[in-house]
CSV table of N, CA and C in Angstrom, one decimal:
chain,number,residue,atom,x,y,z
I,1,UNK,N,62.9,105.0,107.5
I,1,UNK,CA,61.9,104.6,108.4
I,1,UNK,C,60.5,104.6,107.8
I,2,UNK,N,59.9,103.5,108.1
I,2,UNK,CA,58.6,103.7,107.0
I,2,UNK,C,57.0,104.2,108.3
I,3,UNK,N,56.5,104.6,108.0
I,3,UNK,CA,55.5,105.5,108.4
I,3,UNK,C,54.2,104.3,108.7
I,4,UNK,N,54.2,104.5,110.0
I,4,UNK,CA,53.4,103.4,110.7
I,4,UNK,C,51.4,103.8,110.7
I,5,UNK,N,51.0,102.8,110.7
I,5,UNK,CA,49.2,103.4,111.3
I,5,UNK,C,48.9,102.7,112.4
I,6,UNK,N,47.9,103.9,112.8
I,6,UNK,CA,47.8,102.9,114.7
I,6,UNK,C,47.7,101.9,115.0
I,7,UNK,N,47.1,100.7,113.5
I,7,UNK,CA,47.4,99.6,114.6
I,7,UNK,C,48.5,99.0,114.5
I,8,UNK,N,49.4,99.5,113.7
I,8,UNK,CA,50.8,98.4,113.8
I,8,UNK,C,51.0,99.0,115.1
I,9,UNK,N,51.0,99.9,115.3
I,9,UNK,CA,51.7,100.7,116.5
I,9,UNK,C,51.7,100.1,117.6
I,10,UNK,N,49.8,99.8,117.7
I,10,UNK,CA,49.6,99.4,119.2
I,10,UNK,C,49.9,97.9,119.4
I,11,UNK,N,50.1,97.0,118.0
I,11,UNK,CA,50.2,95.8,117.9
I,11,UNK,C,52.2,95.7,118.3
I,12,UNK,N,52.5,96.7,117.9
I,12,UNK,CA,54.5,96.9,118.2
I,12,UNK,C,54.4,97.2,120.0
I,13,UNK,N,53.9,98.3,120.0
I,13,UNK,CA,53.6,98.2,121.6
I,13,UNK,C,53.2,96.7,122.3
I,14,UNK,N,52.3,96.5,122.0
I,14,UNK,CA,51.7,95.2,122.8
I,14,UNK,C,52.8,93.9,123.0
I,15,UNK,N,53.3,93.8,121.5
I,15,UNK,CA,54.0,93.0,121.9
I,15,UNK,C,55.7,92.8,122.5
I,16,UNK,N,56.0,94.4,122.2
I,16,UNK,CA,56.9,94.7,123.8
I,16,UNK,C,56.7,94.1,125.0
I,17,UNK,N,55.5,94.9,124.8
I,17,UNK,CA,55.3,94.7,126.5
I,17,UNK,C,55.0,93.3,127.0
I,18,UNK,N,54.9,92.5,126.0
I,18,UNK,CA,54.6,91.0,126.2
I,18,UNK,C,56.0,90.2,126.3
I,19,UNK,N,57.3,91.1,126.4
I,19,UNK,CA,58.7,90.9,126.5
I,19,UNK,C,59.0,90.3,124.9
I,20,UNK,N,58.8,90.4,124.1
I,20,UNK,CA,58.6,89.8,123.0
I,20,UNK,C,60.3,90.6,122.2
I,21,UNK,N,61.6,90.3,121.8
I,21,UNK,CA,62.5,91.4,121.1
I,21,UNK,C,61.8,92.2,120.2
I,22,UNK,N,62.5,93.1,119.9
I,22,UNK,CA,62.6,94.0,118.5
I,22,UNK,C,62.6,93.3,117.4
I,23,UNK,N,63.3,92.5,117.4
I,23,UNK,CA,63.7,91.5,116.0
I,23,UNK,C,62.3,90.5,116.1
I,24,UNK,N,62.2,90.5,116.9
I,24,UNK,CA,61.1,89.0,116.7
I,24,UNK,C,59.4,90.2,116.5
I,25,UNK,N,59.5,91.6,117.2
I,25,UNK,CA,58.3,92.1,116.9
I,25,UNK,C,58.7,92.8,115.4
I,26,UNK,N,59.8,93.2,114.8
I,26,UNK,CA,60.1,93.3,113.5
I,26,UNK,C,59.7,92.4,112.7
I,27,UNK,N,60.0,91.2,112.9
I,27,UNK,CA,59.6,90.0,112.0
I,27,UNK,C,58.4,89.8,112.1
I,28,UNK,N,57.6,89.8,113.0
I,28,UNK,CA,55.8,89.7,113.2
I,28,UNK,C,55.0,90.7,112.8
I,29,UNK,N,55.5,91.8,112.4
I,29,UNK,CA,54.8,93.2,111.6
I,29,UNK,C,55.4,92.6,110.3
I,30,UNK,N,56.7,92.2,109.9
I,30,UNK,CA,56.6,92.2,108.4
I,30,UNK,C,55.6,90.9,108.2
I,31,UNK,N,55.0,89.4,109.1
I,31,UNK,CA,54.6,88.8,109.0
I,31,UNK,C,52.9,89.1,108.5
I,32,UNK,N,52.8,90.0,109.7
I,32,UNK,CA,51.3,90.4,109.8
I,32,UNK,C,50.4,91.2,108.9
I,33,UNK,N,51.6,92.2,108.7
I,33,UNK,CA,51.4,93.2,107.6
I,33,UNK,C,51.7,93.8,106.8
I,34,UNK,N,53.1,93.1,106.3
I,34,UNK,CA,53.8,93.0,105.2
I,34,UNK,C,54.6,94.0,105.1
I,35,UNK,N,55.1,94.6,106.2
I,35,UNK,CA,56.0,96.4,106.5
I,35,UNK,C,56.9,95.5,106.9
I,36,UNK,N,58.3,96.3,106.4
I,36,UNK,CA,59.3,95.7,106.9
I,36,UNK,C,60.2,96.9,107.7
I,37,UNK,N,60.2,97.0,108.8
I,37,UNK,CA,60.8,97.9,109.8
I,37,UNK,C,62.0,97.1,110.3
I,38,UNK,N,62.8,98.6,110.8
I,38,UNK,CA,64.1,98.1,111.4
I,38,UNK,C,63.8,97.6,113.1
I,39,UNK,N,64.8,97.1,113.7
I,39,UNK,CA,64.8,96.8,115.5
I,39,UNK,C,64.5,98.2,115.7
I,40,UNK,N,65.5,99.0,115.5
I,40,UNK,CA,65.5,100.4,116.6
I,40,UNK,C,64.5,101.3,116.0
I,41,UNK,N,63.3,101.0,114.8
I,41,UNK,CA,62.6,101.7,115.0
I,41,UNK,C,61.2,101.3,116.1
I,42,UNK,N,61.4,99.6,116.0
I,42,UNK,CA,60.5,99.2,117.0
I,42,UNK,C,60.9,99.4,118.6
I,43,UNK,N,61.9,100.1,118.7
I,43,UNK,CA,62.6,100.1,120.2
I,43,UNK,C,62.2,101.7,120.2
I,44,UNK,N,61.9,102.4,119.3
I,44,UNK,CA,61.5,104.0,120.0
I,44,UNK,C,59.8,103.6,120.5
I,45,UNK,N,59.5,102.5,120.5
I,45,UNK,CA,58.3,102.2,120.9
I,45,UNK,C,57.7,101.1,122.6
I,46,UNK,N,59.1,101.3,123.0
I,46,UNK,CA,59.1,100.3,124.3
I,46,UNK,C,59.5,101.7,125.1
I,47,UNK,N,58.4,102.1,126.2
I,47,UNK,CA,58.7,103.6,126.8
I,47,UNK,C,59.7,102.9,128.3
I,48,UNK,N,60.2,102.0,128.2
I,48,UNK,CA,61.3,101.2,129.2
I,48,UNK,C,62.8,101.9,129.2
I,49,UNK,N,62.5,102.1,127.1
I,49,UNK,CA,64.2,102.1,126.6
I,49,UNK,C,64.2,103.5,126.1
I,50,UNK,N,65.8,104.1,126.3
I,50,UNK,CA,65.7,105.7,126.5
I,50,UNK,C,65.1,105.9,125.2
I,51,UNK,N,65.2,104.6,123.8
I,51,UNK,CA,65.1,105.4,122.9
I,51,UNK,C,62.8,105.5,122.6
I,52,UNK,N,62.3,105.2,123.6
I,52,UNK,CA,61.1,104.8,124.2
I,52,UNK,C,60.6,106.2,124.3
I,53,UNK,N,61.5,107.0,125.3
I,53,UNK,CA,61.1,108.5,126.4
I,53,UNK,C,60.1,109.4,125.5
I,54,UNK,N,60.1,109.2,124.5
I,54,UNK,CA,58.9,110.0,124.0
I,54,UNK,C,57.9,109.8,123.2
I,55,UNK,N,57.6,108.5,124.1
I,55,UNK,CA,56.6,108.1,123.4
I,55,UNK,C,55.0,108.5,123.7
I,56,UNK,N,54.1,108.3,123.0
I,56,UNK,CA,52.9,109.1,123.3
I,56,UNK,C,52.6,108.4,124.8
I,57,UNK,N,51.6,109.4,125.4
I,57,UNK,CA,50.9,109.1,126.4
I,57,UNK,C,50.1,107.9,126.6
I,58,UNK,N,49.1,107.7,125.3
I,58,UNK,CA,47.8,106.8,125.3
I,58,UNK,C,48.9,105.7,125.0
I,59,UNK,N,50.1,105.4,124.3
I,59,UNK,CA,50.7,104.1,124.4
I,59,UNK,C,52.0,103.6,125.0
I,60,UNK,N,51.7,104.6,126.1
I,60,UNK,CA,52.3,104.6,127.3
I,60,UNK,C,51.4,104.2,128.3
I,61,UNK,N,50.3,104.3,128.4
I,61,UNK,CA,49.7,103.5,129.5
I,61,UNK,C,49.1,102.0,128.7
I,62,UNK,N,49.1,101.9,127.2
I,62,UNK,CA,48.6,100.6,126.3
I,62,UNK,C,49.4,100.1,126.6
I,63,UNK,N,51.3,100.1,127.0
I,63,UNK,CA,52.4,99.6,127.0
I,63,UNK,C,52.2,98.8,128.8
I,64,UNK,N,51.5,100.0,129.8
I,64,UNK,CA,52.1,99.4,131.0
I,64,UNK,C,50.9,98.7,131.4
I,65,UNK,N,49.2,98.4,130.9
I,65,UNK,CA,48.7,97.9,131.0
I,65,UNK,C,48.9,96.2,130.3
I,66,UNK,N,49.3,96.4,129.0
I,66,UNK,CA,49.2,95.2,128.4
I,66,UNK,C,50.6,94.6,129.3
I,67,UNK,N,51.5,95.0,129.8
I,67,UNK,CA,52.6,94.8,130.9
I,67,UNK,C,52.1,93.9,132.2
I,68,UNK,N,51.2,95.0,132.4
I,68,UNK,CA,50.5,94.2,133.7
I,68,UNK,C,49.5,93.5,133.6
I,69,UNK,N,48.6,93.2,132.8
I,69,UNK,CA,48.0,91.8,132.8
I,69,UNK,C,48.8,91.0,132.1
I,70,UNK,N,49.8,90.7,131.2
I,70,UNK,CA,50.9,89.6,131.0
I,70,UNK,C,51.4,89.1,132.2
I,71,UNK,N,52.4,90.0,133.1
I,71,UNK,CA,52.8,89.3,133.9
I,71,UNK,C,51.3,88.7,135.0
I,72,UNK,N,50.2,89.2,135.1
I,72,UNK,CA,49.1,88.3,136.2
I,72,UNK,C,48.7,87.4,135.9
I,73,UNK,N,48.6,87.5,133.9
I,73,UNK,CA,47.6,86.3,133.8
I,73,UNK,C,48.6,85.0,132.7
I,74,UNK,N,49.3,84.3,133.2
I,74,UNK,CA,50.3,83.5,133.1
I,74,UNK,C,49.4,82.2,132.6
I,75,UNK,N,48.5,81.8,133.1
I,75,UNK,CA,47.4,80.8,132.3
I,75,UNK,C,47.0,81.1,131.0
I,76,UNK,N,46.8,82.3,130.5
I,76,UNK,CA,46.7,82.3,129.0
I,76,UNK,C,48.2,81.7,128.2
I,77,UNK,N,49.3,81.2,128.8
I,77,UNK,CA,50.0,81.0,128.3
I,77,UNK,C,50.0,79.6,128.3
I,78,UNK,N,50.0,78.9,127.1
I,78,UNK,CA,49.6,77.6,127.2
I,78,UNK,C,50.6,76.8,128.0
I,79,UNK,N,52.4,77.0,127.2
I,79,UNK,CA,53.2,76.3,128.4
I,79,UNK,C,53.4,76.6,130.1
I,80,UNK,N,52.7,77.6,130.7
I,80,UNK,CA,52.9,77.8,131.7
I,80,UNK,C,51.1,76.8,132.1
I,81,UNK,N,50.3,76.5,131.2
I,81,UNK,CA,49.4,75.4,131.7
I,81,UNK,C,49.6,74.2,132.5
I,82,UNK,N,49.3,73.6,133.6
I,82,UNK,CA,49.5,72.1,133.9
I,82,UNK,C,49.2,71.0,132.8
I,83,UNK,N,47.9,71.4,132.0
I,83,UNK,CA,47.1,70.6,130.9
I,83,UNK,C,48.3,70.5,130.0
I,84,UNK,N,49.1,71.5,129.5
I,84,UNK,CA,49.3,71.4,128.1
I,84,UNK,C,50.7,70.7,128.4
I,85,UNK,N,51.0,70.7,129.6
I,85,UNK,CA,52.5,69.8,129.6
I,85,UNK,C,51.9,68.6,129.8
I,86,UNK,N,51.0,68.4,130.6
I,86,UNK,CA,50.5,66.8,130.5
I,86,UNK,C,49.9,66.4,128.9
I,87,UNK,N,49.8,67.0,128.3
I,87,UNK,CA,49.3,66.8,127.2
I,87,UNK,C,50.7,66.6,126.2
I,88,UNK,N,51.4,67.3,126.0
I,88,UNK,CA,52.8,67.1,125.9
I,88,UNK,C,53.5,65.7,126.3
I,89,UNK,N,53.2,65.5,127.3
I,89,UNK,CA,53.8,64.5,128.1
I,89,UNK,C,53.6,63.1,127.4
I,90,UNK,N,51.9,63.2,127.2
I,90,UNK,CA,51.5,62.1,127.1
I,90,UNK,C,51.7,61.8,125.0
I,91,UNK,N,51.8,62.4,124.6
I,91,UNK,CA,52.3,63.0,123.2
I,91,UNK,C,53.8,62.1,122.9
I,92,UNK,N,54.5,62.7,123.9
I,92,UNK,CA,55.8,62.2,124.0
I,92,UNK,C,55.9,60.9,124.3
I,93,UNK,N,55.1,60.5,125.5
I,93,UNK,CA,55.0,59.2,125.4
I,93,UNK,C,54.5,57.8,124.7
I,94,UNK,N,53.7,58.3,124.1
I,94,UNK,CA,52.8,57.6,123.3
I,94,UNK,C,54.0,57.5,121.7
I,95,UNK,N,54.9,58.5,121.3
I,95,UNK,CA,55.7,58.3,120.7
I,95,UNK,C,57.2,57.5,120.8
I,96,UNK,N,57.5,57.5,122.1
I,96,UNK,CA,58.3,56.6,122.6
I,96,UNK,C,57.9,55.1,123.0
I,97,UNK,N,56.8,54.3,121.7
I,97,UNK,CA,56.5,53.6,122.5
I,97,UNK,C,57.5,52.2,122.3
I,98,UNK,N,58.5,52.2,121.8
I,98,UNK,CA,59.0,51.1,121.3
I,98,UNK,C,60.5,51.1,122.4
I,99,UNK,N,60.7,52.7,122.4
I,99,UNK,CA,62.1,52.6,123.9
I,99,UNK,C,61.6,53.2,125.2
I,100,UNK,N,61.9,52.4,126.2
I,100,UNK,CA,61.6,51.9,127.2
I,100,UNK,C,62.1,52.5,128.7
I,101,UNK,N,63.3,53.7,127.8
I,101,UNK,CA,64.5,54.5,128.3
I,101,UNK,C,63.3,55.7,128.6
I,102,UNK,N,63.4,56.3,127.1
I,102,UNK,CA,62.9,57.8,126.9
I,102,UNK,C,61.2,57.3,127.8
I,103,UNK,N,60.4,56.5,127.5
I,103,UNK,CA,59.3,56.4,128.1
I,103,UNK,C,59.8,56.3,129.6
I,104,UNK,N,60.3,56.0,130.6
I,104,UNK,CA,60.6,56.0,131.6
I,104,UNK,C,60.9,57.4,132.0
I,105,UNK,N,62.1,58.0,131.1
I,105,UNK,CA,62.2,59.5,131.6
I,105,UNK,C,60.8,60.6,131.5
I,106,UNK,N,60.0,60.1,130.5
I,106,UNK,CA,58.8,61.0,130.8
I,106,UNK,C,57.9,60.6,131.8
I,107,UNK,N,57.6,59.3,132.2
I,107,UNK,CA,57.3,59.3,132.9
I,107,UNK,C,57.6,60.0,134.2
I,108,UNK,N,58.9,59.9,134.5
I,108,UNK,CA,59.6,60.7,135.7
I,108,UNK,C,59.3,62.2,135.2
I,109,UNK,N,59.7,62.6,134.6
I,109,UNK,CA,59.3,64.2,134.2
I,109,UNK,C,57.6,64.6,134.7
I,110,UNK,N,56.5,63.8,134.2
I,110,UNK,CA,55.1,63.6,135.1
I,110,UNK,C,55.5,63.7,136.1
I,111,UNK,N,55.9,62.9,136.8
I,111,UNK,CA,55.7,62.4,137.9
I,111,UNK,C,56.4,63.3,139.4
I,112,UNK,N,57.2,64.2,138.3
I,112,UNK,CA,58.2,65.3,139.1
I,112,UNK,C,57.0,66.7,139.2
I,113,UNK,N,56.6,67.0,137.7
I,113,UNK,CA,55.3,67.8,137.2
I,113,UNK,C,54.3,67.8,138.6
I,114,UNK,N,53.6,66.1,138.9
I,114,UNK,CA,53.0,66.6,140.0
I,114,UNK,C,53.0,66.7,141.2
I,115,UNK,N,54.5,66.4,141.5
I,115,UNK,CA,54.8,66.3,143.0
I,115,UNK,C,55.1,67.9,143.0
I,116,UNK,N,55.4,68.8,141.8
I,116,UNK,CA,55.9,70.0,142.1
I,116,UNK,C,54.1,70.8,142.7
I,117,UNK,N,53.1,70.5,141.8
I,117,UNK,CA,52.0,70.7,142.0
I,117,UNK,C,51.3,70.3,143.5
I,118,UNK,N,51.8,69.5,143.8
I,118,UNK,CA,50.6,68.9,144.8
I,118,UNK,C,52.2,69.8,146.3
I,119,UNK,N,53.3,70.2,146.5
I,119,UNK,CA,53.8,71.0,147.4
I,119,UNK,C,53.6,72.2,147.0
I,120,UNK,N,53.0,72.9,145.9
I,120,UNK,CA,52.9,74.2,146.0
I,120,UNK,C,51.1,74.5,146.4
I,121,UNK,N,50.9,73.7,146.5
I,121,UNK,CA,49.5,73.6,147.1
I,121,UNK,C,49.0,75.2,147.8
I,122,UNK,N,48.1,74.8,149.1
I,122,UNK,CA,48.1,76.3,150.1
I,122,UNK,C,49.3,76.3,150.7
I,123,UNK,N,50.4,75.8,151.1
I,123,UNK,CA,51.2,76.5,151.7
I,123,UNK,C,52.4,77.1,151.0
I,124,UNK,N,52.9,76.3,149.8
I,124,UNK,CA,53.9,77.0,148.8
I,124,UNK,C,55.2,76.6,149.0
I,125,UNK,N,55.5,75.9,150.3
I,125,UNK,CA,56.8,75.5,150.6
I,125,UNK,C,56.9,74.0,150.2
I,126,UNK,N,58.0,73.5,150.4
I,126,UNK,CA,58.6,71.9,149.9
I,126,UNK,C,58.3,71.7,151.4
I,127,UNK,N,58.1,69.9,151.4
I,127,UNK,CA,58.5,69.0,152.2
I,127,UNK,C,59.7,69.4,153.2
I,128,UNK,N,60.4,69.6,152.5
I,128,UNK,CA,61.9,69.9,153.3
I,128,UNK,C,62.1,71.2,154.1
I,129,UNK,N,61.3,72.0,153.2
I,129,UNK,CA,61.0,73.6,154.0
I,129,UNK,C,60.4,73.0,155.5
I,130,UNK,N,58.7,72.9,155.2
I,130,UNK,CA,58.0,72.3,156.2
I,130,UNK,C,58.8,71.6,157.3
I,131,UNK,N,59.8,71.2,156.9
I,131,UNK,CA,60.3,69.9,158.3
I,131,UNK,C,61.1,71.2,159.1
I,132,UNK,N,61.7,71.9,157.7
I,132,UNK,CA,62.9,72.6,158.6
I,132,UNK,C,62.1,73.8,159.5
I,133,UNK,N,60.7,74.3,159.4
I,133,UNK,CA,60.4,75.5,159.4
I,133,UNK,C,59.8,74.6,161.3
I,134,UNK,N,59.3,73.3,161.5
I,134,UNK,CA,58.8,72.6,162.2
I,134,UNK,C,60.1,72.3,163.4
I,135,UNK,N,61.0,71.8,162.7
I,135,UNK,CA,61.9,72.0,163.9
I,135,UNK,C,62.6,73.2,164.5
I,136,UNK,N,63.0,74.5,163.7
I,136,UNK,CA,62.9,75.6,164.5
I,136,UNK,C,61.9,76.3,165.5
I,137,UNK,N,60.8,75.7,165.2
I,137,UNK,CA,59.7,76.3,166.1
I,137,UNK,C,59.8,75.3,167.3
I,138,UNK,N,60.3,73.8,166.9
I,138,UNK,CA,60.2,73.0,168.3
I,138,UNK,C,61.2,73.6,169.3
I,139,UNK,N,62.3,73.9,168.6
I,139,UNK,CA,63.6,74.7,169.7
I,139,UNK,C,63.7,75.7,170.0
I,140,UNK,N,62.6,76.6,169.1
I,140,UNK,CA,61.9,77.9,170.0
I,140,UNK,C,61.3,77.2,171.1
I,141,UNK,N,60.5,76.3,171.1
I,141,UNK,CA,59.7,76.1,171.8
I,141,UNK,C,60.5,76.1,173.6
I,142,UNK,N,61.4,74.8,173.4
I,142,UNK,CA,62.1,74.3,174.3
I,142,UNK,C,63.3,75.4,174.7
I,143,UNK,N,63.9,76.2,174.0
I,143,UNK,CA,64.4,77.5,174.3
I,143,UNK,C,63.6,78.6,175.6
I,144,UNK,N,62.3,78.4,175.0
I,144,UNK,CA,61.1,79.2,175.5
I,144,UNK,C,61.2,78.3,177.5
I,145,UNK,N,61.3,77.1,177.2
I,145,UNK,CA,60.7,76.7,178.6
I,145,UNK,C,62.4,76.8,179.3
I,146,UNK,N,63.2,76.8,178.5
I,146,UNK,CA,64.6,76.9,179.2
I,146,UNK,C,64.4,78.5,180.0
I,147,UNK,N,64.2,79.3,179.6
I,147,UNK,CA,64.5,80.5,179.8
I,147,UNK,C,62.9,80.8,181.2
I,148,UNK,N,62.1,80.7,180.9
I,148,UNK,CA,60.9,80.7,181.7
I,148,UNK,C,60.3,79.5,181.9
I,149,UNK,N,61.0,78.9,182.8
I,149,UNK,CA,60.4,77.2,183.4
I,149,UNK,C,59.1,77.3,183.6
I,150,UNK,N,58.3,76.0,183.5
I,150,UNK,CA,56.5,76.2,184.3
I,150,UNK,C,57.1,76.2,186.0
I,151,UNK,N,55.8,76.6,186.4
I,151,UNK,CA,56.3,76.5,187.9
I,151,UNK,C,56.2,74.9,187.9
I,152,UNK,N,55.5,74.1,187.6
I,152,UNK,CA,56.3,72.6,187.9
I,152,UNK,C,56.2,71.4,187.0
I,153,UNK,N,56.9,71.0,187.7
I,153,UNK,CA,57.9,69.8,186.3
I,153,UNK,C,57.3,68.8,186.2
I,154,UNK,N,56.7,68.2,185.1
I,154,UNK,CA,55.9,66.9,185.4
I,154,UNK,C,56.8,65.8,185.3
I,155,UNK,N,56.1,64.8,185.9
I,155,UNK,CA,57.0,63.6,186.7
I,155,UNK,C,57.9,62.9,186.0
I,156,UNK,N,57.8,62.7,184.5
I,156,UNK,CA,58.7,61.8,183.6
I,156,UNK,C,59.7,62.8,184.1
I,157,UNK,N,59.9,63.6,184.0
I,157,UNK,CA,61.2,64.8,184.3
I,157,UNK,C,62.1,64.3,185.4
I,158,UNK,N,61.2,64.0,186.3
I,158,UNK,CA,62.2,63.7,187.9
I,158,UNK,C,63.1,62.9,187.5
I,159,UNK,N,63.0,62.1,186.6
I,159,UNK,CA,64.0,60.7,186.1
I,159,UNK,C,65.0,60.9,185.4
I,160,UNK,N,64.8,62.1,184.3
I,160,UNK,CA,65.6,62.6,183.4
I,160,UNK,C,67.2,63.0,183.5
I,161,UNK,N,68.3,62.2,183.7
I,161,UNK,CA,69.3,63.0,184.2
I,161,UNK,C,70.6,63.6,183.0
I,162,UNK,N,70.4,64.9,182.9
I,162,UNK,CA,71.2,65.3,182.3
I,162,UNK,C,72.8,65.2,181.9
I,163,UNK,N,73.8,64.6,181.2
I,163,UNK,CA,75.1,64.4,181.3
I,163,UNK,C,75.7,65.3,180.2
I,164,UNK,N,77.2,65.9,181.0
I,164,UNK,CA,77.5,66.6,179.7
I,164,UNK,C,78.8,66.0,179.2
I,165,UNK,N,79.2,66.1,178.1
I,165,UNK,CA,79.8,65.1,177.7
I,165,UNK,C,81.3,64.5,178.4
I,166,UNK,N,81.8,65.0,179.2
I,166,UNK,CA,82.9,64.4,180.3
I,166,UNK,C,82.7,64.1,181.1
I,167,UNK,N,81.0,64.2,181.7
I,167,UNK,CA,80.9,63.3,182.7
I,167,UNK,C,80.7,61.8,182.6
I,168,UNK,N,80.4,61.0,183.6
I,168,UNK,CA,80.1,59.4,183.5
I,168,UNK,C,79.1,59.1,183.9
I,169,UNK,N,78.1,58.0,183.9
I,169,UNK,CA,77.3,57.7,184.4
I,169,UNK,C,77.6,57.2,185.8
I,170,UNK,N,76.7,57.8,186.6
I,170,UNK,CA,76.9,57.6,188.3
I,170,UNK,C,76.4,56.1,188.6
I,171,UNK,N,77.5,55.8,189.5
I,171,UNK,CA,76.8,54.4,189.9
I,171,UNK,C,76.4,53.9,190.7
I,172,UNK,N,76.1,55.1,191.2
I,172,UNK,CA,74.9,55.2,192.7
I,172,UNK,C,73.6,56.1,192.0
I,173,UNK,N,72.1,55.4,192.6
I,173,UNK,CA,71.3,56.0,192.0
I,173,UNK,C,71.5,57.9,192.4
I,174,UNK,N,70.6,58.3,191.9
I,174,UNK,CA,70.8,59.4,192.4
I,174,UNK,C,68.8,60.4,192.8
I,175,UNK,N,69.0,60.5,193.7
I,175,UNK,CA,67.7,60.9,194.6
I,175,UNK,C,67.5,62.1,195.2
C-alpha cells in the first residue's frame, strides 16, 4: 500500500462520495497523480463501507458534506442540464442530416424532453395524474352530497329519474 498525502486523500474521499467506484477513483489518482493504488485501499476511505469505520473525523464530515451538496446540486452536472441535452439533440440532429428516420427520432426525443419539462412544472404530476386526482375529488364530492343532502334540491333534479339496471322505463309520466 503506498503512503498517501492529504490531498490525494481528500480528492479519494470526494470522489466517493460523488458515487464515483474504487476502480474508477483508483484510476483517476493514478491519472491525476501518477500513484497507483489498489480498489480496497480506496474503499478504507468511503466511511459507508465497514472497511471505511475508521476513518478520520475531518474526512468524515469532507465525505458527508461533499455527499450532500452532490446529491442537491444536480445542475452542476451537465447531463442532468435541460441545455446540454438540447444541445446534444441538436448535435445529433444536424448530423443526421441526410436520414430522415434518425432525424425524426430526435426530434421525438426533444419533443418528449419538453413535454416532460413543461408537466413537471409547479405541480409535478402528469396530465394523467391531474385527471385522475380531479375525478376522485368529484366523487368525493358527490359522495359528500349523498350522505348529507342540501336542505333543497334545485329544480333540474325534480326531472331526474333514477333507474337501476332491471328496471324499465315507466310509461306513465311520473309526478
Amino acid at each position: 500500500m503506498a503512503t498517501l498525502r492529504e490531498p490525494i486523500k481528500i480528492f479519494i474521499v470526494q470522489s466517493l462520495a460523488c458515487f464515483d467506484t474504487p476502480q474508477q477513483v483508483a484510476d483517476a489518482v493514478k491519472q491525476e497523480f501518477g500513484i497507483e493504488i489498489e480498489r480496497q485501499q480506496v474503499s478504507a476511505y468511503d466511511p459507508t463501507k465497514s472497511m471505511g469505520k475508521n476513518l478520520s473525523k475531518k474526512l468524515k464530515e469532507l465525505f458527508d458534506r461533499t455527499r450532500k451538496d452532490f446529491k442537491e446540486n444536480t445542475e452542476n452536472i451537465p447531463i442532468a442540464n435541460k441545455a446540454f441535452h438540447f444541445k446534444e439533440l441538436q448535435g445529433m440532429y444536424e448530423d443526421y442530416s441526410k436520414n430522415k428516420v434518425m432525424r425524426a427520432k430526435v426530434l421525438k426525443q426533444a419533443q418528449s424532453l419538453i413535454q416532460m419539462g413543461s408537466t413537471t412544472g409547479t405541480s409535478e404530476l402528469s396530465e394523467k395524474e391531474q385527471i385522475e386526482i380531479e375525478m376522485k375529488r368529484l366523487e368525493l364530492e358527490k359522495l359528500k352530497r349523498e350522505v348529507n343532502p342540501p336542505e333543497s334540491r334545485p329544480p333540474e333534479e325534480d326531472y331526474k329519474i333514477s333507474l337501476n339496471p332491471d328496471e324499465e322505463i315507466p310509461n306513465e309520466p311520473i309526478l
